[in-house]
Short mmCIF file of C-alpha atoms in Angstrom, two decimals:
data_model
loop_
_atom_site.label_atom_id
_atom_site.label_comp_id
_atom_site.label_asym_id
_atom_site.label_seq_id
_atom_site.Cartn_x
_atom_site.Cartn_y
_atom_site.Cartn_z
CA UNK A 11 33.13 172.12 184.40
CA UNK A 12 34.90 174.55 186.77
CA UNK A 13 34.91 178.22 185.90
CA UNK A 14 38.14 179.33 184.24
CA UNK A 15 39.83 182.28 185.92
CA UNK A 16 41.92 182.91 182.82
CA UNK A 17 41.06 181.97 179.27
CA UNK A 18 42.54 182.47 175.83
CA UNK A 19 40.36 181.70 172.83
CA UNK A 20 41.82 181.48 169.31
CA UNK A 21 44.45 184.12 170.03
CA UNK A 22 46.63 185.32 167.18
CA UNK A 23 49.64 187.53 167.88
CA UNK A 24 52.08 189.01 165.39
CA UNK A 25 55.52 190.56 165.76
CA UNK A 26 55.47 192.66 162.64
CA UNK A 27 55.06 190.06 159.92
CA UNK A 28 55.93 187.14 162.16
CA UNK A 29 52.92 185.12 163.18
CA UNK A 30 53.98 184.31 166.76
CA UNK A 31 50.80 182.78 168.18
CA UNK A 32 48.49 180.86 165.87
CA UNK A 33 45.05 180.45 167.30
CA UNK A 34 46.13 179.61 170.82
CA UNK A 35 43.35 178.54 173.16
CA UNK A 36 43.92 177.67 176.77
CA UNK A 37 42.20 177.90 180.11
CA UNK A 38 43.36 178.07 183.68
CA UNK A 39 40.89 177.15 186.42
CA UNK A 40 40.83 178.57 189.91
CA UNK A 41 43.36 176.85 192.16
CA UNK A 42 45.22 175.03 189.39
CA UNK A 43 48.84 174.91 188.37
CA UNK A 44 48.92 174.85 184.59
CA UNK A 45 52.15 174.55 182.70
CA UNK A 46 52.95 175.70 179.22
CA UNK A 47 55.85 173.76 177.76
CA UNK A 48 57.68 173.78 174.47
CA UNK A 49 61.03 174.57 172.93
CA UNK A 50 62.70 177.87 172.19
CA UNK A 51 60.57 180.18 170.09
CA UNK A 52 57.44 178.09 170.58
CA UNK A 53 55.54 181.17 171.78
CA UNK A 54 55.48 180.53 175.51
CA UNK A 55 56.75 183.92 176.62
CA UNK A 56 54.66 185.59 173.94
CA UNK A 57 51.60 183.93 175.44
CA UNK A 58 52.38 185.32 178.88
CA UNK A 59 53.15 188.77 177.50
CA UNK A 60 49.79 188.74 175.70
CA UNK A 61 47.94 187.70 178.85
CA UNK A 62 49.39 190.50 180.92
CA UNK A 63 48.83 193.17 178.32
CA UNK A 64 52.40 193.76 177.14
CA UNK A 65 51.36 192.56 173.69
CA UNK A 66 48.01 192.98 171.95
CA UNK A 67 46.45 190.06 170.07
CA UNK A 68 45.40 190.73 166.49
CA UNK A 69 42.41 188.50 166.98
CA UNK A 70 40.95 186.19 169.59
CA UNK A 71 39.81 186.70 173.15
CA UNK A 72 41.67 187.01 176.43
CA UNK A 73 39.45 186.87 179.50
CA UNK A 74 40.50 187.23 183.11
CA UNK A 75 37.88 186.59 185.77
CA UNK A 76 35.15 186.82 183.17
CA UNK A 77 36.21 190.19 181.73
CA UNK A 78 37.73 190.87 178.33
CA UNK A 79 41.21 192.19 179.08
CA UNK A 80 42.63 192.62 175.61
CA UNK A 81 42.74 196.39 176.03
CA UNK A 82 43.47 196.53 179.74
CA UNK A 83 46.87 198.06 180.53
CA UNK A 84 49.37 195.90 182.38
CA UNK A 85 49.45 198.04 185.50
CA UNK A 86 45.68 197.76 185.89
CA UNK A 87 45.83 193.97 185.58
CA UNK A 88 48.51 193.86 188.25
CA UNK A 89 46.15 195.76 190.54
CA UNK A 90 43.50 193.13 189.77
CA UNK A 91 45.75 190.30 190.87
CA UNK A 92 47.24 189.11 187.59
CA UNK A 93 50.95 189.29 188.34
CA UNK A 94 53.95 188.04 186.39
CA UNK A 95 57.45 187.11 187.51
CA UNK A 96 59.27 187.76 184.24
CA UNK A 97 61.81 185.65 182.42
CA UNK A 98 65.33 186.70 183.34
CA UNK A 99 63.76 187.69 186.67
CA UNK A 100 63.72 191.47 186.10
CA UNK A 101 65.39 192.24 189.40
CA UNK A 102 66.26 195.90 189.99
CA UNK A 103 70.02 195.42 190.42
CA UNK A 104 70.69 198.70 192.23
CA UNK A 105 67.88 198.32 194.76
CA UNK A 106 68.17 196.16 197.85
CA UNK A 107 66.26 192.92 198.25
CA UNK A 108 63.78 194.64 200.52
CA UNK A 109 63.30 197.60 198.15
CA UNK A 110 62.68 195.15 195.32
CA UNK A 111 60.05 193.39 197.41
CA UNK A 112 58.37 196.64 198.41
CA UNK A 113 58.05 197.65 194.76
CA UNK A 114 56.18 194.38 194.26
CA UNK A 115 53.51 195.81 196.55
CA UNK A 116 53.36 199.03 194.52
CA UNK A 117 49.65 198.73 193.72
CA UNK A 118 48.70 198.24 197.36
CA UNK A 119 48.21 200.81 200.09
CA UNK A 120 47.44 198.57 203.09
CA UNK A 121 50.68 199.13 205.01
CA UNK A 122 50.19 196.60 207.85
CA UNK A 123 49.27 193.85 205.38
CA UNK A 124 52.29 194.72 203.22
CA UNK A 125 54.55 194.38 206.27
CA UNK A 126 52.95 191.02 207.05
CA UNK A 127 53.45 189.84 203.47
CA UNK A 128 57.06 190.94 203.56
CA UNK A 129 57.56 188.81 206.65
CA UNK A 130 55.74 185.95 204.93
CA UNK A 131 58.02 186.26 201.89
CA UNK A 132 61.08 186.02 204.11
CA UNK A 133 59.63 182.91 205.75
CA UNK A 134 59.02 181.36 202.36
CA UNK A 135 62.55 182.23 201.21
CA UNK A 136 64.84 182.45 204.25
CA UNK A 137 67.79 183.14 201.95
CA UNK A 138 66.21 186.47 201.05
CA UNK A 139 65.86 187.39 204.71
CA UNK A 140 69.60 186.92 205.16
CA UNK A 141 70.24 189.16 202.19
CA UNK A 142 67.52 191.72 202.76
CA UNK A 143 69.89 194.72 202.69
CA UNK A 144 71.99 193.40 199.81
CA UNK A 145 71.64 194.85 196.32
CA UNK A 146 69.54 192.73 193.98
CA UNK A 147 72.38 192.58 191.45
CA UNK A 148 74.68 190.80 193.91
CA UNK A 149 72.39 187.79 194.36
CA UNK A 150 73.03 184.43 192.75
CA UNK A 151 70.76 183.24 189.96
CA UNK A 152 68.70 181.07 192.30
CA UNK A 153 68.33 183.87 194.82
CA UNK A 154 67.24 186.26 192.09
CA UNK A 155 64.61 183.78 191.01
CA UNK A 156 63.40 183.52 194.60
CA UNK A 157 63.32 187.31 194.81
CA UNK A 158 61.38 187.54 191.57
CA UNK A 159 58.73 185.12 192.82
CA UNK A 160 58.61 186.66 196.29
CA UNK A 161 58.25 190.10 194.72
CA UNK A 162 55.38 188.93 192.52
CA UNK A 163 53.69 187.51 195.63
CA UNK A 164 53.90 190.96 197.24
CA UNK A 165 51.26 192.03 194.73
CA UNK A 166 48.84 189.49 196.29
CA UNK A 167 48.25 187.69 193.00
CA UNK A 168 45.13 185.68 192.33
CA UNK A 169 46.86 184.32 189.26
CA UNK A 170 50.64 184.15 189.22
CA UNK A 171 52.40 183.93 185.87
CA UNK A 172 55.88 182.41 186.08
CA UNK A 173 58.18 182.67 183.09
CA UNK A 174 60.91 180.00 183.08
CA UNK A 175 61.53 179.75 186.82
CA UNK A 176 64.20 177.07 186.24
CA UNK A 177 66.15 179.11 183.69
CA UNK A 178 69.89 178.88 184.33
CA UNK A 179 69.53 177.22 187.71
CA UNK A 180 71.26 174.13 189.08
CA UNK A 181 68.97 171.08 189.44
CA UNK A 182 68.92 171.25 193.24
CA UNK A 183 67.96 174.93 193.23
CA UNK A 184 65.28 174.21 190.64
CA UNK A 185 63.87 171.49 192.92
CA UNK A 186 63.71 173.97 195.80
CA UNK A 187 62.01 176.63 193.69
CA UNK A 188 59.39 174.16 192.48
CA UNK A 189 58.74 172.92 196.00
CA UNK A 190 57.97 176.52 196.90
CA UNK A 191 55.73 176.87 193.86
CA UNK A 192 53.72 173.87 195.11
CA UNK A 193 53.42 175.52 198.48
CA UNK A 194 52.29 178.85 197.01
CA UNK A 195 49.62 177.00 195.06
CA UNK A 196 48.43 175.16 198.17
CA UNK A 197 47.92 178.54 199.79
CA UNK A 198 45.37 179.33 197.10
CA UNK A 199 47.27 181.06 194.29
CA UNK A 200 46.45 179.91 190.78
CA UNK A 201 49.60 179.49 188.70
CA UNK A 202 50.37 179.51 185.01
CA UNK A 203 53.90 178.32 184.49
CA UNK A 204 56.06 178.54 181.39
CA UNK A 205 58.93 176.06 181.22
CA UNK A 206 61.43 174.57 178.85
CA UNK A 207 62.16 171.93 181.43
CA UNK A 208 59.10 169.83 180.59
CA UNK A 209 60.00 167.11 183.04
CA UNK A 210 59.81 169.22 186.15
CA UNK A 211 56.93 171.35 184.85
CA UNK A 212 54.77 168.26 184.28
CA UNK A 213 55.64 166.93 187.73
CA UNK A 214 54.51 170.12 189.40
CA UNK A 215 51.35 170.99 187.49
CA UNK A 216 47.81 169.68 187.24
CA UNK A 217 47.39 170.25 183.53
CA UNK A 218 49.67 171.25 180.71
CA UNK A 219 49.70 172.66 177.19
CA UNK A 220 52.44 171.85 174.72
CA UNK A 221 53.23 174.70 172.34
CA UNK A 222 55.10 174.32 169.07
CA UNK A 223 55.74 177.17 166.64
CA UNK A 224 52.92 179.19 168.09
CA UNK A 225 50.32 176.43 168.14
CA UNK A 226 48.99 174.22 170.90
CA UNK A 227 49.97 170.66 169.92
CA UNK A 228 48.69 168.72 172.91
CA UNK A 229 47.00 169.44 176.14
CA UNK A 230 45.70 167.43 179.02
CA UNK A 231 46.38 166.29 182.56
CA UNK A 232 50.09 166.52 183.32
CA UNK A 233 50.27 162.89 184.49
CA UNK A 234 48.82 161.74 181.18
CA UNK A 235 51.12 163.91 179.11
CA UNK A 236 54.10 162.51 180.95
CA UNK A 237 53.15 159.06 179.68
CA UNK A 238 52.21 160.20 176.18
CA UNK A 239 54.83 158.67 173.83
CA UNK A 240 54.84 161.73 171.55
CA UNK A 241 55.53 164.09 174.44
CA UNK A 242 58.09 161.67 175.85
CA UNK A 243 59.95 161.58 172.57
CA UNK A 244 59.93 165.30 171.86
CA UNK A 245 60.15 166.91 175.28
CA UNK A 246 61.20 164.46 177.94
CA UNK A 247 64.25 163.06 176.23
CA UNK A 248 62.88 159.55 176.29
CA UNK A 249 61.56 157.24 173.70
CA UNK B 915 86.01 253.69 196.43
CA UNK B 916 87.51 251.87 199.35
CA UNK B 917 90.15 249.24 198.74
CA UNK B 918 88.61 245.78 198.82
CA UNK B 919 90.70 242.85 199.97
CA UNK B 920 91.12 239.92 197.60
CA UNK B 921 89.39 237.56 200.01
CA UNK B 922 86.33 239.77 200.15
CA UNK B 923 86.38 240.09 196.41
CA UNK B 924 86.54 236.33 195.90
CA UNK B 925 83.81 235.79 198.49
CA UNK B 926 81.70 238.30 196.60
CA UNK B 927 82.09 236.35 193.36
CA UNK B 928 81.39 233.09 195.14
CA UNK B 929 78.13 234.33 196.65
CA UNK B 930 77.05 235.73 193.29
CA UNK B 931 78.01 232.42 191.75
CA UNK B 932 75.96 230.45 194.26
CA UNK B 933 72.86 232.37 193.18
CA UNK B 934 73.62 231.85 189.51
CA UNK B 935 74.45 228.21 190.14
CA UNK B 936 71.15 227.67 191.95
CA UNK B 937 69.27 228.55 188.79
CA UNK B 938 71.52 226.25 186.77
CA UNK B 939 70.80 223.53 189.31
CA UNK B 940 67.03 224.01 189.04
CA UNK B 941 67.31 223.65 185.29
CA UNK B 942 69.80 220.79 185.41
CA UNK B 943 67.38 218.75 187.49
CA UNK B 944 64.91 218.84 184.61
CA UNK B 945 67.46 217.34 182.22
CA UNK B 946 68.50 214.76 184.76
CA UNK B 947 64.98 213.61 185.69
CA UNK B 948 63.96 213.03 182.10
CA UNK B 949 67.26 211.39 181.25
CA UNK B 950 66.96 209.14 184.28
CA UNK B 951 63.61 207.82 183.15
CA UNK B 952 63.84 207.89 179.34
CA UNK B 953 67.58 208.20 178.55
CA UNK B 954 66.53 211.19 176.49
CA UNK B 955 68.22 214.60 176.46
CA UNK B 956 65.20 216.86 176.38
CA UNK B 957 66.66 219.81 174.50
CA UNK B 958 63.29 221.55 174.60
CA UNK B 959 63.73 221.95 178.35
CA UNK B 960 65.55 225.26 177.81
CA UNK B 961 62.53 226.58 175.94
CA UNK B 962 60.19 225.54 178.72
CA UNK B 963 62.29 227.80 180.92
CA UNK B 964 61.78 230.61 178.42
CA UNK B 965 58.03 229.92 178.43
CA UNK B 966 58.08 230.16 182.23
CA UNK B 967 59.42 233.71 182.01
CA UNK B 968 56.82 234.68 179.44
CA UNK B 969 53.95 233.09 181.35
CA UNK B 970 54.95 235.11 184.40
CA UNK B 971 55.34 238.25 182.29
CA UNK B 972 51.85 237.89 180.81
CA UNK B 973 50.34 237.37 184.23
CA UNK B 974 52.07 240.52 185.45
CA UNK B 975 50.76 242.33 182.41
CA UNK B 976 47.18 241.15 182.88
CA UNK B 977 47.36 242.05 186.55
CA UNK B 978 48.45 245.52 185.52
CA UNK B 979 51.96 245.53 186.88
CA UNK B 980 53.74 246.52 183.69
CA UNK B 981 54.62 250.21 183.40
CA UNK B 982 52.96 250.43 179.97
CA UNK B 983 49.86 248.37 180.74
CA UNK B 984 46.60 250.21 181.19
CA UNK B 985 45.90 251.51 184.65
CA UNK B 986 49.36 250.47 185.77
CA UNK B 987 49.61 249.89 189.49
CA UNK B 988 52.50 250.32 191.85
CA UNK B 989 55.98 249.98 190.40
CA UNK B 990 56.95 246.93 192.40
CA UNK B 991 54.92 243.78 192.68
CA UNK B 992 54.08 242.63 196.20
CA UNK B 993 55.56 239.31 197.24
CA UNK B 994 52.28 237.40 197.38
CA UNK B 995 51.57 238.36 193.79
CA UNK B 996 55.03 237.16 192.80
CA UNK B 997 54.25 233.85 194.45
CA UNK B 998 51.00 233.70 192.50
CA UNK B 999 52.76 234.41 189.20
CA UNK B 1000 55.38 231.76 189.95
CA UNK B 1001 52.66 229.21 190.74
CA UNK B 1002 50.84 230.12 187.52
CA UNK B 1003 54.01 229.82 185.46
CA UNK B 1004 54.79 226.46 187.11
CA UNK B 1005 51.35 225.08 186.29
CA UNK B 1006 51.48 226.34 182.70
CA UNK B 1007 54.98 224.97 182.15
CA UNK B 1008 54.11 221.63 183.72
CA UNK B 1009 51.30 221.41 181.19
CA UNK B 1010 53.61 222.47 178.36
CA UNK B 1011 56.17 219.86 179.37
CA UNK B 1012 53.57 217.11 179.47
CA UNK B 1013 52.22 218.19 176.08
CA UNK B 1014 55.69 218.13 174.53
CA UNK B 1015 56.20 214.60 175.83
CA UNK B 1016 52.77 213.44 174.74
CA UNK B 1017 52.92 214.90 171.25
CA UNK B 1018 56.61 214.72 170.33
CA UNK B 1019 58.30 211.98 172.35
CA UNK B 1020 55.69 209.36 173.21
CA UNK B 1021 54.98 208.39 169.59
CA UNK B 1022 58.71 207.64 169.29
CA UNK B 1023 58.97 205.68 172.54
CA UNK B 1024 59.98 202.48 170.75
CA UNK B 1025 61.98 204.09 167.98
CA UNK B 1026 65.42 203.85 169.52
CA UNK B 1027 67.35 206.77 170.95
CA UNK B 1028 68.34 208.85 167.98
CA UNK B 1029 64.87 209.72 166.68
CA UNK B 1030 63.62 211.24 169.97
CA UNK B 1031 66.91 213.11 170.35
CA UNK B 1032 66.58 214.75 166.93
CA UNK B 1033 62.93 215.43 167.70
CA UNK B 1034 63.96 217.16 170.94
CA UNK B 1035 66.21 219.50 168.95
CA UNK B 1036 63.31 220.08 166.59
CA UNK B 1037 60.91 220.94 169.41
CA UNK B 1038 63.53 223.26 170.86
CA UNK B 1039 63.92 225.16 167.58
CA UNK B 1040 60.17 225.20 167.04
CA UNK B 1041 59.65 226.89 170.39
CA UNK B 1042 62.53 229.33 169.90
CA UNK B 1043 61.25 230.55 166.56
CA UNK B 1044 57.58 230.01 167.29
CA UNK B 1045 58.23 232.10 170.40
CA UNK B 1046 59.60 234.90 168.24
CA UNK B 1047 56.43 234.82 166.14
CA UNK B 1048 54.08 234.80 169.13
CA UNK B 1049 55.95 236.96 171.63
CA UNK B 1050 57.93 239.11 169.20
CA UNK B 1051 61.68 239.40 168.88
CA UNK B 1052 61.89 242.56 171.00
CA UNK B 1053 62.95 241.90 174.58
CA UNK B 1054 60.10 242.27 177.07
CA UNK B 1055 60.88 244.10 180.24
CA UNK B 1056 60.00 242.31 183.44
CA UNK B 1057 58.40 244.42 186.15
CA UNK B 1058 60.43 244.95 189.30
CA UNK B 1059 59.38 242.00 191.38
CA UNK B 1060 61.11 243.02 194.53
CA UNK B 1061 62.50 246.26 195.85
CA UNK B 1062 66.21 245.61 195.72
CA UNK B 1063 67.85 245.67 199.09
CA UNK B 1064 71.54 244.98 199.34
CA UNK B 1065 72.81 243.46 202.55
CA UNK B 1066 76.39 243.91 203.61
CA UNK B 1067 78.06 240.90 205.19
CA UNK B 1068 81.54 242.00 206.16
CA UNK B 1069 82.12 243.77 202.87
CA UNK B 1070 80.40 241.12 200.77
CA UNK B 1071 77.31 242.58 199.14
CA UNK B 1072 74.31 240.30 198.99
CA UNK B 1073 71.23 241.58 197.16
CA UNK B 1074 67.92 240.23 198.45
CA UNK B 1075 67.09 238.81 194.99
CA UNK B 1076 70.05 236.48 195.35
CA UNK B 1077 68.74 235.35 198.71
CA UNK B 1078 65.32 234.64 197.18
CA UNK B 1079 66.96 232.70 194.38
CA UNK B 1080 69.09 230.55 196.67
CA UNK B 1081 66.39 229.89 199.27
CA UNK B 1082 63.74 229.05 196.67
CA UNK B 1083 66.08 226.71 194.83
CA UNK B 1084 67.19 225.02 198.03
CA UNK B 1085 63.64 224.43 199.22
CA UNK B 1086 62.58 223.06 195.83
CA UNK B 1087 65.57 220.76 195.55
CA UNK B 1088 65.04 219.37 199.04
CA UNK B 1089 61.34 218.94 198.32
CA UNK B 1090 62.14 217.11 195.11
CA UNK B 1091 64.61 214.80 196.85
CA UNK B 1092 61.99 213.95 199.44
CA UNK B 1093 59.37 213.40 196.77
CA UNK B 1094 61.52 211.07 194.69
CA UNK B 1095 62.78 209.02 197.63
CA UNK B 1096 59.85 208.90 200.01
CA UNK B 1097 56.58 208.98 198.09
CA UNK B 1098 54.70 206.46 195.97
CA UNK B 1099 54.92 208.41 192.71
CA UNK B 1100 58.60 208.91 193.52
CA UNK B 1101 59.03 205.17 193.88
CA UNK B 1102 57.34 204.76 190.49
CA UNK B 1103 59.80 207.24 188.96
CA UNK B 1104 62.75 205.35 190.43
CA UNK B 1105 61.36 202.03 189.25
CA UNK B 1106 60.90 203.38 185.72
CA UNK B 1107 64.43 204.74 185.69
CA UNK B 1108 65.82 201.32 186.58
CA UNK B 1109 63.75 199.20 184.22
CA UNK B 1110 60.57 200.37 182.58
CA UNK B 1111 59.31 196.95 181.56
CA UNK B 1112 59.66 195.50 185.04
CA UNK B 1113 58.17 198.64 186.56
CA UNK B 1114 55.10 198.01 184.42
CA UNK B 1115 54.91 194.44 185.72
CA UNK B 1116 54.97 195.80 189.27
CA UNK B 1117 51.81 197.73 188.48
CA UNK B 1118 53.41 201.10 187.74
CA UNK B 1119 51.51 203.22 185.23
CA UNK B 1120 54.53 204.02 183.10
CA UNK B 1121 52.92 206.65 180.87
CA UNK B 1122 51.54 208.57 183.82
CA UNK B 1123 54.92 208.40 185.54
CA UNK B 1124 56.70 209.79 182.49
CA UNK B 1125 54.15 212.60 182.25
CA UNK B 1126 54.73 213.38 185.90
CA UNK B 1127 58.48 213.47 185.35
CA UNK B 1128 58.09 216.03 182.59
CA UNK B 1129 55.63 218.04 184.66
CA UNK B 1130 58.01 218.28 187.62
CA UNK B 1131 61.07 219.15 185.54
CA UNK B 1132 59.12 221.77 183.61
CA UNK B 1133 57.64 223.35 186.74
CA UNK B 1134 61.16 223.74 188.16
CA UNK B 1135 62.30 225.31 184.88
CA UNK B 1136 59.44 227.79 185.21
CA UNK B 1137 60.69 228.80 188.65
CA UNK B 1138 64.19 229.25 187.25
CA UNK B 1139 62.72 231.33 184.43
CA UNK B 1140 61.03 233.72 186.85
CA UNK B 1141 63.99 233.87 189.24
CA UNK B 1142 66.42 234.77 186.48
CA UNK B 1143 64.01 237.35 185.06
CA UNK B 1144 63.90 238.98 188.49
CA UNK B 1145 67.63 239.41 188.23
CA UNK B 1146 67.96 240.16 184.51
CA UNK B 1147 64.63 241.67 183.54
CA UNK B 1148 64.89 241.60 179.74
CA UNK B 1149 63.37 238.40 178.43
CA UNK B 1150 63.50 237.14 174.84
CA UNK B 1151 62.39 233.98 173.06
CA UNK B 1152 66.03 232.91 172.76
CA UNK B 1153 66.84 233.39 176.43
CA UNK B 1154 66.80 229.65 177.09
CA UNK B 1155 69.58 228.76 174.70
CA UNK B 1156 72.60 229.67 176.81
CA UNK B 1157 71.29 228.71 180.24
CA UNK B 1158 69.89 225.51 178.74
CA UNK B 1159 73.26 224.54 177.36
CA UNK B 1160 74.98 225.32 180.64
CA UNK B 1161 72.40 223.53 182.76
CA UNK B 1162 72.82 220.53 180.49
CA UNK B 1163 76.56 220.69 181.04
CA UNK B 1164 75.93 220.99 184.79
CA UNK B 1165 73.77 217.88 184.70
CA UNK B 1166 76.43 215.91 182.83
CA UNK B 1167 79.25 217.19 185.04
CA UNK B 1168 77.32 216.25 188.18
CA UNK B 1169 76.37 212.88 186.77
CA UNK B 1170 73.29 212.77 184.57
CA UNK B 1171 70.45 210.89 186.22
CA UNK B 1172 71.49 212.02 189.70
CA UNK B 1173 69.54 214.79 191.44
CA UNK B 1174 72.28 215.71 193.94
CA UNK B 1175 74.66 215.57 190.97
CA UNK B 1176 72.59 218.16 189.11
CA UNK B 1177 72.63 220.43 192.16
CA UNK B 1178 76.36 220.04 192.61
CA UNK B 1179 77.10 220.50 188.90
CA UNK B 1180 74.95 223.64 188.80
CA UNK B 1181 76.64 225.18 191.82
CA UNK B 1182 80.16 224.33 190.61
CA UNK B 1183 79.45 225.85 187.25
CA UNK B 1184 77.80 228.98 188.64
CA UNK B 1185 80.56 229.68 191.13
CA UNK B 1186 83.42 229.03 188.74
CA UNK B 1187 81.84 231.21 186.05
CA UNK B 1188 81.33 234.03 188.47
CA UNK B 1189 84.86 233.81 189.87
CA UNK B 1190 86.48 233.58 186.45
CA UNK B 1191 84.50 236.47 185.09
CA UNK B 1192 85.23 238.59 188.15
CA UNK B 1193 88.93 237.92 188.59
CA UNK B 1194 89.79 237.41 184.98
CA UNK B 1195 87.60 238.34 182.06
CA UNK B 1196 83.86 237.88 181.64
CA UNK B 1197 84.32 236.49 178.13
CA UNK B 1198 86.30 233.57 179.53
CA UNK B 1199 83.52 232.57 181.90
CA UNK B 1200 81.60 231.02 179.02
CA UNK B 1201 84.50 228.73 178.24
CA UNK B 1202 84.65 227.51 181.82
CA UNK B 1203 81.50 225.42 181.44
CA UNK B 1204 83.01 223.50 178.62
CA UNK B 1205 86.44 223.13 180.14
CA UNK B 1206 84.64 221.65 183.13
CA UNK B 1207 82.73 219.29 180.90
CA UNK B 1208 85.84 218.11 179.09
CA UNK B 1209 87.85 217.59 182.26
CA UNK B 1210 85.08 215.67 184.02
CA UNK B 1211 84.39 213.52 181.00
CA UNK B 1212 88.07 212.67 180.76
CA UNK B 1213 88.45 211.80 184.43
CA UNK B 1214 85.04 210.33 185.24
CA UNK B 1215 82.82 209.88 182.20
CA UNK B 1216 79.74 209.15 184.31
CA UNK B 1217 79.99 212.55 186.05
CA UNK B 1218 81.00 213.45 189.58
CA UNK B 1219 78.12 211.71 191.34
CA UNK B 1220 77.09 209.50 188.43
CA UNK B 1221 77.04 205.77 188.81
CA UNK B 1222 78.99 203.87 186.25
CA UNK B 1223 76.41 201.55 184.83
CA UNK B 1224 77.38 198.21 183.45
CA UNK B 1225 76.33 197.91 179.85
CA UNK B 1226 73.36 195.63 179.52
CA UNK B 1227 74.24 192.69 177.36
#
């Protein structure tokens, strides 16, 4: 079995009295795209927030590259290559596209490499290059999503966490974003992807976990889940 | 006494006001920095200023520069010693500011806005009255930090203390602007002021950045505390109350959250106070600050240089 780069074992998370994650276990192997699908309130975003240290699990283990990271602060994890592009994109509206991108490289000090990565980001998303001096708040939803992903890449992630990259985007834009996600993965970045759009998430991932009310209902290879009648009925609008 | 023309007289009040306004500006920056990052009005900031004066006073005392201290030395303190006292007061106040944040505000970080605000008033009162217990209610007399020399610029009298005040403030404000806009910790401060959660996801150590913000604001308040004490040598534990209120007004008038706004607000307030009190009556000068506040809030609620922020939905 390949070594997992990220692993959750029996994780329980509470918001006050609300039991948000109920014994969630999942693993992400080096080089994979893993998707986490499920409806609203299933615990997908909570899972990501727990992984990157914004929330603390009440019990269970979270390991990143073999180390227990339950008590590791978010900013330290970012420095170790665990980077999240948040839901709602978290663009700094009053900063320009370029300033947003440069903040993505906040943990790094290697100036020439940062400049190279900036150039690389603009190649990956030419739309951002055109708008490099524009304020983040003036971008369209799709452009903001591109900026969010490009900014996360500026942190040189080993594992990239993407929270709802298709949220609020037109189908064509979503297609383009996911094509880029494939490309980022091919370049060696491991990706954990949270999506409500199960269809596209299963198409663009190797394996998937289906969350429902804080529990993992199914998991397996994405191609298999796409043909699973239960998943089809509940999440793919077929059946 | 020779007849003085009105122009000269007004210029005199303006130059005095610039010096006064510089100290307001130094203080206003402290309010603005903390507000920018935490959306908190740190009412205890005025008391950090007071502490700055006392820290400098104690250093002068221990170094034997007070007239009544044992083996008192020369009457005036040489400039390099003044610099040393200022540095000491800055360091001590930076520490005090960070402690206040750590002990009083950080535990309430997720408690909404009202609880930290009330706490800030509480810390302010605690320091005012705690200060009276520790330092005594009697005013302490500052040693003469600089032999007063008055320069004459075409009839306008400029004491050297005013020059020190203005130059020091200017250098510090420019340094701060550079720091916030051009350095890595400055970038972290700006990121936190825009969106703390996202800043954290970019790898910014938010707690350290907030501590730094308090440290910088408090160190500047310490400088203001020493500069003002050079000019008005009687210091008391309640000395921060008035200047604190006015510096807060200056920050709001200039646009809270904006560093150039704090500088502008401070200068406007200092100059107008000085002119009103000179040409009209000193008692009215106090009212000017608040008239300013009301007018600005009516015309441009975000302050002169403040950005109108869209409400987050």
